[in-house]
Short mmCIF file of C-alpha atoms in Angstrom, two decimals:
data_model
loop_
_atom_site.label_atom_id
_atom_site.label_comp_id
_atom_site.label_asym_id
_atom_site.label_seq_id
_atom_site.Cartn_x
_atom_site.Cartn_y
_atom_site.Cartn_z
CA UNK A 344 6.68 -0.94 -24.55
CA UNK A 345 3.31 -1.28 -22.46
CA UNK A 346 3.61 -1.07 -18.18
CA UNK A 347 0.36 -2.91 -16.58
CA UNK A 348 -2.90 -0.64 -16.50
CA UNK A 349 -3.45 -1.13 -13.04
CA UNK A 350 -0.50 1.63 -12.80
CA UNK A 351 -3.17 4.15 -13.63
CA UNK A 352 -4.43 2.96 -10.28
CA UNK A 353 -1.71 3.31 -8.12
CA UNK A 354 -1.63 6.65 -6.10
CA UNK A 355 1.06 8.18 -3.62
CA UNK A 356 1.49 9.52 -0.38
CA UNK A 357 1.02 13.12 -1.71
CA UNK A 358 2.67 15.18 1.24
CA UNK A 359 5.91 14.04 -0.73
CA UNK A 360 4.96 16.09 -3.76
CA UNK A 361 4.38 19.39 -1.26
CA UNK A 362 7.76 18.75 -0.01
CA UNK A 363 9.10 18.84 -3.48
CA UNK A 364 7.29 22.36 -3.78
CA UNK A 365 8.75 23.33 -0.81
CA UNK A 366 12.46 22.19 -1.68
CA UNK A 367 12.29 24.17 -4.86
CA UNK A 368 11.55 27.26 -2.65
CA UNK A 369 14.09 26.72 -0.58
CA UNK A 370 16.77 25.96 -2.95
CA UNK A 371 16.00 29.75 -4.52
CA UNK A 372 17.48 30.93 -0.91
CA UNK A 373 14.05 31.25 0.69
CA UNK A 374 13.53 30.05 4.47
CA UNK A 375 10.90 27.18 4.48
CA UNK A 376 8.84 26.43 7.86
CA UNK A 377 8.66 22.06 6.85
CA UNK A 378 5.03 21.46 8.38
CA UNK A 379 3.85 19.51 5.46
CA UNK A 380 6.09 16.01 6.20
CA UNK A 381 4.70 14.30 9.47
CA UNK A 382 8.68 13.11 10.21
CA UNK A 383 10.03 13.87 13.44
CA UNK A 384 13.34 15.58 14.33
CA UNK A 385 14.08 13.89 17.43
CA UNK A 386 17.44 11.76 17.34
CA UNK A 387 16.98 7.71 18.42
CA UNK A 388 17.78 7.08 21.54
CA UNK A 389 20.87 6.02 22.52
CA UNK A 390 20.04 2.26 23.70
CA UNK A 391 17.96 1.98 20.53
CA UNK A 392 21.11 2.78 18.35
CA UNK A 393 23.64 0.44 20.78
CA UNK A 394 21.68 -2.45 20.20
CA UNK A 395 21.40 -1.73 16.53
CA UNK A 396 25.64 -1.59 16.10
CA UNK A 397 25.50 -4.61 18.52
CA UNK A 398 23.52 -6.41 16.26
CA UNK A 399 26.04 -5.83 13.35
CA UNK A 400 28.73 -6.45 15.07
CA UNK A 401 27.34 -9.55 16.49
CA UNK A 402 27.25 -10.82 12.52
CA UNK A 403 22.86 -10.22 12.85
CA UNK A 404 23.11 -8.89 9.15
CA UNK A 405 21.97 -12.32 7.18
CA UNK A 406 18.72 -13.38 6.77
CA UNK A 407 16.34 -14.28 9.17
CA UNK A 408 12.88 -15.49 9.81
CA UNK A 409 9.80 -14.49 7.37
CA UNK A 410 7.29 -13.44 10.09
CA UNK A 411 9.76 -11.99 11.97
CA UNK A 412 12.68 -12.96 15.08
CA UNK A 413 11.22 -15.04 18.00
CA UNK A 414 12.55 -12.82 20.92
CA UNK A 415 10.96 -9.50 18.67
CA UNK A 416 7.60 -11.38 17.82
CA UNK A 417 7.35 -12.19 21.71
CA UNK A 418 8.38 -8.76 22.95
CA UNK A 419 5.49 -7.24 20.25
CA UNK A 420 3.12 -9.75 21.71
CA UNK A 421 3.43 -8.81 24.91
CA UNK A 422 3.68 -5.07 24.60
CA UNK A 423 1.06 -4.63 22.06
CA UNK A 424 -1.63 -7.14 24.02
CA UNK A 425 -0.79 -5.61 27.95
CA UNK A 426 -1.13 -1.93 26.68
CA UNK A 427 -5.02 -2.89 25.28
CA UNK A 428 -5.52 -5.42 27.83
CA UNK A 429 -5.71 -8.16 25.66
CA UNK A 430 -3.18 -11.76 25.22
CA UNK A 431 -1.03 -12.01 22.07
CA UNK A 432 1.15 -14.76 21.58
CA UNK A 433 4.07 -14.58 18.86
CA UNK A 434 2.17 -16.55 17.00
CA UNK A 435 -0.15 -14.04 16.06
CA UNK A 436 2.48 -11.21 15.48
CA UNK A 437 4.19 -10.68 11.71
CA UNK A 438 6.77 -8.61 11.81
CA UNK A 439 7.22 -6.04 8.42
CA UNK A 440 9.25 -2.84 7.19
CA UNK A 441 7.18 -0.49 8.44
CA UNK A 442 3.41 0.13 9.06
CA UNK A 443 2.70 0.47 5.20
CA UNK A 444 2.95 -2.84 4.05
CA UNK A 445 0.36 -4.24 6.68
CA UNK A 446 -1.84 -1.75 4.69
CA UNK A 447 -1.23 -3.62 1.39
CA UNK A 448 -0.82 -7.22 2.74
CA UNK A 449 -4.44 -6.66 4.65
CA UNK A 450 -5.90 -6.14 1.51
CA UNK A 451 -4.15 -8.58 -1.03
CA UNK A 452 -5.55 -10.98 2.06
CA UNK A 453 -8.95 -10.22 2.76
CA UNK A 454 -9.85 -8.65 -1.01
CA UNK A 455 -10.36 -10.23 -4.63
CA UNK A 456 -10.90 -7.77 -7.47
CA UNK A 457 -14.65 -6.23 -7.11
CA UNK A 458 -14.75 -6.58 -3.38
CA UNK A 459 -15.63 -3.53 -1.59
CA UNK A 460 -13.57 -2.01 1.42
CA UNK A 461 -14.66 0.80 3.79
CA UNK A 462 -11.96 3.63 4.54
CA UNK A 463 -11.75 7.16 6.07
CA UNK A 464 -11.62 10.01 3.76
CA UNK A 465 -9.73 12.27 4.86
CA UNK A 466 -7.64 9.90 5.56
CA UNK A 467 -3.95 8.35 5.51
CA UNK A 468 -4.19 8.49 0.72
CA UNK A 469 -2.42 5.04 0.99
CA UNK A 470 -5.37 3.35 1.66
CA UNK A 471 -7.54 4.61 -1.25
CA UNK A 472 -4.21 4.25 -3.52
CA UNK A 473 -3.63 0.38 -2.29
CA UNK A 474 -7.66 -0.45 -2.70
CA UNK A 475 -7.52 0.72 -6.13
CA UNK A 476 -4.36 -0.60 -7.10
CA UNK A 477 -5.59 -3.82 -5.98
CA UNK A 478 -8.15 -4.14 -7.86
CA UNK A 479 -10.92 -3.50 -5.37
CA UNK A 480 -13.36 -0.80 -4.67
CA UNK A 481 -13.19 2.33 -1.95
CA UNK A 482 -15.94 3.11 -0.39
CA UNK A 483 -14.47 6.48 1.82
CA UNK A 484 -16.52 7.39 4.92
CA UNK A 485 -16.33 10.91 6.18
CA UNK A 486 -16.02 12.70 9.35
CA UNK A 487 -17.57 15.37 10.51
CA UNK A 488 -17.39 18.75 12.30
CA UNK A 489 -18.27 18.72 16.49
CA UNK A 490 -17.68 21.03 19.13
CA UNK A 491 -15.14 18.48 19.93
CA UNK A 492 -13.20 17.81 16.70
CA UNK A 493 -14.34 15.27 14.41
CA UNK A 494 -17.05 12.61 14.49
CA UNK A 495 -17.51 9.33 11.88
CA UNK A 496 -20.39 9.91 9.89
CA UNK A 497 -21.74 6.60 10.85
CA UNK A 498 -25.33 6.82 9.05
CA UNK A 499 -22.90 7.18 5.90
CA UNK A 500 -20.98 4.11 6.83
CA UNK A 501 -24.18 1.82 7.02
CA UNK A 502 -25.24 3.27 3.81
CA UNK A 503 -22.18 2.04 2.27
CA UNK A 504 -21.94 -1.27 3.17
CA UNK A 505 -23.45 -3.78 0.52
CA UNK A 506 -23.34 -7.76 -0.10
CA UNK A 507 -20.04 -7.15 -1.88
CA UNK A 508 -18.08 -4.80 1.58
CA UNK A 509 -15.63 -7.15 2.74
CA UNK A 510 -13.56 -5.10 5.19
CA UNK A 511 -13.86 -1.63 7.25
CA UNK A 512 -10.01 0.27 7.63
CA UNK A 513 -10.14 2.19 10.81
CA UNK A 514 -8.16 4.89 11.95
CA UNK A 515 -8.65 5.86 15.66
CA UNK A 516 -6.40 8.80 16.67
CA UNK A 517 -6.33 9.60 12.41
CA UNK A 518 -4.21 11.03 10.68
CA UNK A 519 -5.12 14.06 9.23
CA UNK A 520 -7.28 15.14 11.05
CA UNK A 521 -6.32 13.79 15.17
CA UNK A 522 -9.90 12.74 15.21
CA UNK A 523 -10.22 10.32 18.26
CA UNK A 524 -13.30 8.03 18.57
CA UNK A 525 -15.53 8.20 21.46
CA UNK A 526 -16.42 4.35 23.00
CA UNK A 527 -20.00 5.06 21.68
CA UNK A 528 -18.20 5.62 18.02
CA UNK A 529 -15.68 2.52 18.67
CA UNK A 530 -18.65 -0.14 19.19
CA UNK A 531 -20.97 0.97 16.84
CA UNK A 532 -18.00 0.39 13.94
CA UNK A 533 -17.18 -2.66 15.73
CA UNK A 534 -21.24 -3.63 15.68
CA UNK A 535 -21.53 -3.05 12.09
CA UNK A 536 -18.25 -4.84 11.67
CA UNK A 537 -19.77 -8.56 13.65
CA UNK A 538 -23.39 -7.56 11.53
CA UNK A 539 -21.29 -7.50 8.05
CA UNK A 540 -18.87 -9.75 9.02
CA UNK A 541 -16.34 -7.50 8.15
CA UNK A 542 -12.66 -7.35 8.18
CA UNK A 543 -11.58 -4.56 10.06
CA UNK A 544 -8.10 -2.95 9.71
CA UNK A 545 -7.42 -0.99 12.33
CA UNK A 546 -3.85 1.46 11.87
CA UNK A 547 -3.34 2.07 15.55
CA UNK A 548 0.39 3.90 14.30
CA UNK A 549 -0.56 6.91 16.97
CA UNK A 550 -1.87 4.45 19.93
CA UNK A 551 0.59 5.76 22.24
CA UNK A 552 1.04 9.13 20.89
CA UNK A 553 -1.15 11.25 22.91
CA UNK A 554 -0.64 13.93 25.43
CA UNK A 555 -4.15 13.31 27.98
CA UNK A 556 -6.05 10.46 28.52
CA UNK A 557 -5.47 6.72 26.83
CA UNK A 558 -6.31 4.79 24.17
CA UNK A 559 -8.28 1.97 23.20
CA UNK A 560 -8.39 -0.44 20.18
CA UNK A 561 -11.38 -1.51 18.84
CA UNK A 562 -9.70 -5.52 18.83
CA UNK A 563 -10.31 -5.47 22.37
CA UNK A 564 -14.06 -4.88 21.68
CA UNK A 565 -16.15 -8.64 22.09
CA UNK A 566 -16.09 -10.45 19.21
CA UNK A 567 -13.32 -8.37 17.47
CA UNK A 568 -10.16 -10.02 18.27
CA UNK A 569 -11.01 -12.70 15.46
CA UNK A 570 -11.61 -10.60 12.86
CA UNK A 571 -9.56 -7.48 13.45
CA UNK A 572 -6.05 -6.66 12.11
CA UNK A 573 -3.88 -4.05 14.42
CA UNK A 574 -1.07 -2.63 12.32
CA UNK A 575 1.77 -1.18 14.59
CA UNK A 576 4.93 0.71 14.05
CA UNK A 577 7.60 1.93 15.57
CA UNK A 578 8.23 4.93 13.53
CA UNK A 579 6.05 7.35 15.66
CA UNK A 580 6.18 6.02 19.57
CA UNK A 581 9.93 6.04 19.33
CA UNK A 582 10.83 8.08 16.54
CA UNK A 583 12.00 5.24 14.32
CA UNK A 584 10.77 6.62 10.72
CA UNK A 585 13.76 5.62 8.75
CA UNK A 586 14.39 1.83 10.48
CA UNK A 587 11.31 0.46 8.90
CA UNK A 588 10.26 -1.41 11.19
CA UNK A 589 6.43 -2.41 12.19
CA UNK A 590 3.96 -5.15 12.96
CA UNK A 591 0.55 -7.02 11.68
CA UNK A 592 -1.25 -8.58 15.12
CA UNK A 593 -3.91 -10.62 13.51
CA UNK A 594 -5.64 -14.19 14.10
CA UNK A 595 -3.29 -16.56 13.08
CA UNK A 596 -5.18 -17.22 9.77
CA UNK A 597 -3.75 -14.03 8.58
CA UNK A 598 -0.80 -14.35 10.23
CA UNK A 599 0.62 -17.51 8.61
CA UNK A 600 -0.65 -15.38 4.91
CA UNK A 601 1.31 -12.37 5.73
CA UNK A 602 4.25 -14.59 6.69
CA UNK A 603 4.29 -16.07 3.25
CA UNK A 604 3.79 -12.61 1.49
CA UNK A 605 6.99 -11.53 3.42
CA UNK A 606 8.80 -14.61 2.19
CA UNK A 607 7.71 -13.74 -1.28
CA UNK A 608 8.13 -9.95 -0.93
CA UNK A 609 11.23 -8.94 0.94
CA UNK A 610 11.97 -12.20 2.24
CA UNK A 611 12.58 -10.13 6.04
CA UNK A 612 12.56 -7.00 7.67
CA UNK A 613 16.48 -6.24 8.32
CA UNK A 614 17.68 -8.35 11.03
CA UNK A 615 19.78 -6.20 12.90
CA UNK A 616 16.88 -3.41 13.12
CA UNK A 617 14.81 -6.13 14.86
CA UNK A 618 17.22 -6.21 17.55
CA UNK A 619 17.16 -2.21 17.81
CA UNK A 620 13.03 -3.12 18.02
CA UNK A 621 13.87 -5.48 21.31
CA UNK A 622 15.34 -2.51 23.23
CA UNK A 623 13.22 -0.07 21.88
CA UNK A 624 10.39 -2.43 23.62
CA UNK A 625 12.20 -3.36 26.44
CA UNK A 626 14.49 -0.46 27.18
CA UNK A 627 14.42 2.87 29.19
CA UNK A 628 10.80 4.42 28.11
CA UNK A 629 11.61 8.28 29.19
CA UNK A 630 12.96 9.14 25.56
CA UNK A 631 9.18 8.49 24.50
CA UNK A 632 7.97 11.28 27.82
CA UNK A 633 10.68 13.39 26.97
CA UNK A 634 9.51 13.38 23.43
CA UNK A 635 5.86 13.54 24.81
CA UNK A 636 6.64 16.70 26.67
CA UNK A 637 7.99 18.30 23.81
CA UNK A 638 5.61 17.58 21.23
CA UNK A 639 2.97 18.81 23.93
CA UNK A 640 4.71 22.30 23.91
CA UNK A 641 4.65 22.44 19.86
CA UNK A 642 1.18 21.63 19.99
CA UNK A 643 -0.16 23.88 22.34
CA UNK A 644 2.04 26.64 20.41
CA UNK A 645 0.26 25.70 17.28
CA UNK A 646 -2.90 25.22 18.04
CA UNK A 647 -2.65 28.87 20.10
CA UNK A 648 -1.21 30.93 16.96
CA UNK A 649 -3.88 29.19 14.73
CA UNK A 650 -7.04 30.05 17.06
CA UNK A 651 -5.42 33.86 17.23
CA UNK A 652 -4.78 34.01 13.13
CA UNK A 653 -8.09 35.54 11.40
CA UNK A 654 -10.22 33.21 9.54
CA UNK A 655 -8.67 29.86 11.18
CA UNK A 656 -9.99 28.19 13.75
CA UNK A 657 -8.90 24.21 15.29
CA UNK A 658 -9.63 22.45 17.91
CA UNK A 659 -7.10 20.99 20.65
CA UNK A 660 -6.15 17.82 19.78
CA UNK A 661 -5.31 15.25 22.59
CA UNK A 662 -3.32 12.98 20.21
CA UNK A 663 -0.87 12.69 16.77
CA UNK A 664 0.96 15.65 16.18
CA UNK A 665 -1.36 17.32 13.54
CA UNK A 666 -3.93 19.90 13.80
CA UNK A 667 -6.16 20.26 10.61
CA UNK A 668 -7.67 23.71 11.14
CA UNK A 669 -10.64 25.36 9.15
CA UNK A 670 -9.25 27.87 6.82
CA UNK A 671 -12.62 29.00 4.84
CA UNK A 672 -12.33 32.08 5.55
CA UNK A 673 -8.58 32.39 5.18
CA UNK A 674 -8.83 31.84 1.68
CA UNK A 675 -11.59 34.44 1.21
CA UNK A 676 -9.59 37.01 3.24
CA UNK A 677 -6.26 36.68 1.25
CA UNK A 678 -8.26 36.30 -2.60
CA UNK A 679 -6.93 32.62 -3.00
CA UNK A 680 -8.55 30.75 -5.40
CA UNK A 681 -9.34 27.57 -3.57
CA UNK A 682 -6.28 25.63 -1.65
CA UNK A 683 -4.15 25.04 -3.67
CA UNK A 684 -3.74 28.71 -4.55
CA UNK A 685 -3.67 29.12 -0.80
CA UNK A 686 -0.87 27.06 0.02
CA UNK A 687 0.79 28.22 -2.86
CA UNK A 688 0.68 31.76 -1.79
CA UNK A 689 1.27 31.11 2.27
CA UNK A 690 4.70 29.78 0.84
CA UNK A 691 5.83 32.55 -0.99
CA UNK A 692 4.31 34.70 1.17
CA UNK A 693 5.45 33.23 4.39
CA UNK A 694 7.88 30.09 3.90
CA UNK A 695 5.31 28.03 5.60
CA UNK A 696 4.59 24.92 3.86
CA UNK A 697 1.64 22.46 4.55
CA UNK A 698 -0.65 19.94 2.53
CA UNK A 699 -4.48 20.58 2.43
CA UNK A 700 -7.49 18.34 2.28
CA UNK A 701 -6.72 17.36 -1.29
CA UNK A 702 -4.20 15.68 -0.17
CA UNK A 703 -5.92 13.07 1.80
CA UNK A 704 -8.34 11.35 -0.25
CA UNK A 705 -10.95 12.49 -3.37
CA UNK A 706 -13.23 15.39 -1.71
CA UNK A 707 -17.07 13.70 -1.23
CA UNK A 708 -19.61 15.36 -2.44
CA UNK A 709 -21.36 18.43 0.11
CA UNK A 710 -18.32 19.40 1.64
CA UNK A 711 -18.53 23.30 2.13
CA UNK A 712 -15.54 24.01 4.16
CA UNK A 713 -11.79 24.10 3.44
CA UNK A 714 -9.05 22.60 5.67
CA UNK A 715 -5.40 22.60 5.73
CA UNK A 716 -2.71 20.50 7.86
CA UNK A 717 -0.06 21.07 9.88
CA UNK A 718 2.68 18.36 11.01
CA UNK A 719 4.69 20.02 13.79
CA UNK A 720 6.57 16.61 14.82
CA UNK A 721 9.50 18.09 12.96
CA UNK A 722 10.22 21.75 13.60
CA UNK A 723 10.99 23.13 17.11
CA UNK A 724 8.58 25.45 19.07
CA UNK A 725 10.68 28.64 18.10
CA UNK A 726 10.07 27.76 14.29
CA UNK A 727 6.75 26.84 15.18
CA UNK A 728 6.09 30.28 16.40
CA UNK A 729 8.11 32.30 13.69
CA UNK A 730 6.73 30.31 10.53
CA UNK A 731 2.82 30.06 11.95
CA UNK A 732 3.17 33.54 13.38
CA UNK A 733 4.51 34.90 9.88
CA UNK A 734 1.11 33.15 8.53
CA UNK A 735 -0.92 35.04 11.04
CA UNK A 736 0.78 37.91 10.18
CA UNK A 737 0.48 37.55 6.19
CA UNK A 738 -3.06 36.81 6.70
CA UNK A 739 -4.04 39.33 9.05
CA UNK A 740 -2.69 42.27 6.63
CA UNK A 741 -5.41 41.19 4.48
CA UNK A 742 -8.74 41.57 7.09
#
């Protein structure tokens, strides 16, 4: 029996098959430091998970609207639109399992087979997996190297854009790498965007996920509310990974597409989680500080150990919770042959597991440096500091 051949097209999100390395390590009775997986390992809170059992035991376990509940739709509207001074009504708000499947719905709306779509490499590997699945073609911009992080390599962007480019996916405060856009960056992809007439996805999952400073999304930009796509989620802001639970806030064109590619997909996002959405919205916001404060203190533990560890070096991210630190000369120092041989040894070596570059999209040609990353959303500062300082360690007995 034959399965389709656009199978052969179909990627995955890859830090899964480091975890499975790192299980099978474990399971031989070695300790594993878990920074490959960018979960976090802070319970809900406690009004988030009453309103969920209220829910159930209020009978809200049927189905329920496509697009989403009113009261959630109008509690996303007005969240998501006062927090980037813009206006949302419900009516531009789909509700969906999770942050991935505005990913795929964006596209199946916006691309036909050929079409060309824009995307950041390194990057979040379901967008390159979901272009290509689709049919279409990825065009991956890359970022890089400042005094101050990471920079889009805008001249490569223009380049890249042809009669067939129907869409841009933009990650501001991006995962791998933390890279942050200045407002200079923002409105030059937002310029290109109103040139092209592009579609612009923009995955805003780590909006409110930063530790100095705010945030701003490029659909508040003139002329971008009509053609830009914000996909939220509630798995990072208030630790909600496992609810599946996110949003599409889109011009209403989209938003009456999406609602029929719920109806036909999943029919609706679980009713009763939408409720635990409401008073995650609406409810007591110091869980999110508290959670703030500690992720702050994991960070600032990393990034130290890393900038003390010879032949690594990272800059201080204000946002996410990953750092993506140079390791060239890491690998040189220990005799690795290339990343994966590095991360390979730092586990057996160390118990510290993490993905690499590879992970994140097809390396572009020129690229002369190596980089790892590290996820500490889900290990506390103590492990922080044991697993990264056992890296150090491992590492240094080799200068």
């Amino acid at each position: 029996m034959r399965l389709a051949s656009r199978l052969d097209n179909l990627g995955t999100e890859t830090a899964f098959a480091v975890a499975a390395a790192a299980a099978d390590w474990k399971s031989r009775g070695n300790e594993v430091f878990p920074f490959h997986l960018g979960d976090l390992d802070f319970p809900l809170a406690d009004h988030i998970v009453e309103a969920m059992n209220s829910a159930i035991a209020d009978g809200k376990t049927g189905y329920c609207p496509g697009p989403g509940i009113p009261e959630l739709r109008a509690a996303l509207a007005e969240d998501i639109g006062s927090r980037r001074g813009m206006t949302f009504g419900p009516e531009h708000v789909t509700v969906m399992t999770g942050g991935k499947p505005v990913i795929t719905k964006f596209l199946q709306a916006v691309m036909n087979p050929g079409d060309e779509v824009l995307y950041p490499n390194p990057g979040f590997p379901i967008y390159e997996s979901q272009i290509e699945y689709l049919g279409g073609v990825g065009k991956a911009y890359r970022y890089l190297p400042t005094d101050d992080g990471f920079a889009i390599d805008l001249d490569q962007v223009r380049d890249a854009i042809t009669d067939r480019t129907v869409a841009i996916i933009y990650n501001d405060l991006q995962n791998p790498i933390s890279a942050e856009s200045t407002d200079a960056e923002r409105e030059a992809i937002a310029a290109l965007a109103q040139e092209h007439d592009l579609w612009v996805l923009s995955d805003e999952a780590y909006f409110e996920m930063r530790y100095e400073g705010g945030s701003t999304s490029i659909a508040s930009l003139p002329g971008m509310a009509e053609r830009t796509c914000i996909l939220y989620t509630f798995s990072k802001k208030f630790a909600m990974t496992g609810s599946r639970l996110g949003c599409a806030v889109a011009p209403t064109e989209l938003g009456r597409v999406f609602s029929t590619m719920n109806t036909n997909d999943e029919s609706c996002t679980t009713h009763y989680v939408q409720w635990a959405g409401i008073a995650a919205l609406q409810g007591t916001q110091q869980p999110v500080a508290d959670m703030l404060d500690t992720l702050r203190g994991r960070r600032d533990a990393a990034c130290e150990i890393v900038n003390s560890t010879p032949g690594m070096s990272v800059e201080t991210p204000r946002s996410t919770f990953y750092l993506f630190p140079d390791v060239t000369e890491a690998i040189g120092l220990v005799g690795a042959d290339g990343l994966a041989d590095f991360a390979q040894q730092a586990l057996h070596a160390t118990g510290v597991s993490f993905c690499t570059r590879n992970h994140f999209g097809r390396p572009q040609p020129g690229e002369d440096r190596s980089y790892i990353r590290f996820a500490y959303s889900g290990l506390s500062e103590d492990k922080i500091r044991r697993g990264l300082g056992d890296l150090r360690d491992w590492i240094g007995s080799h200068a």
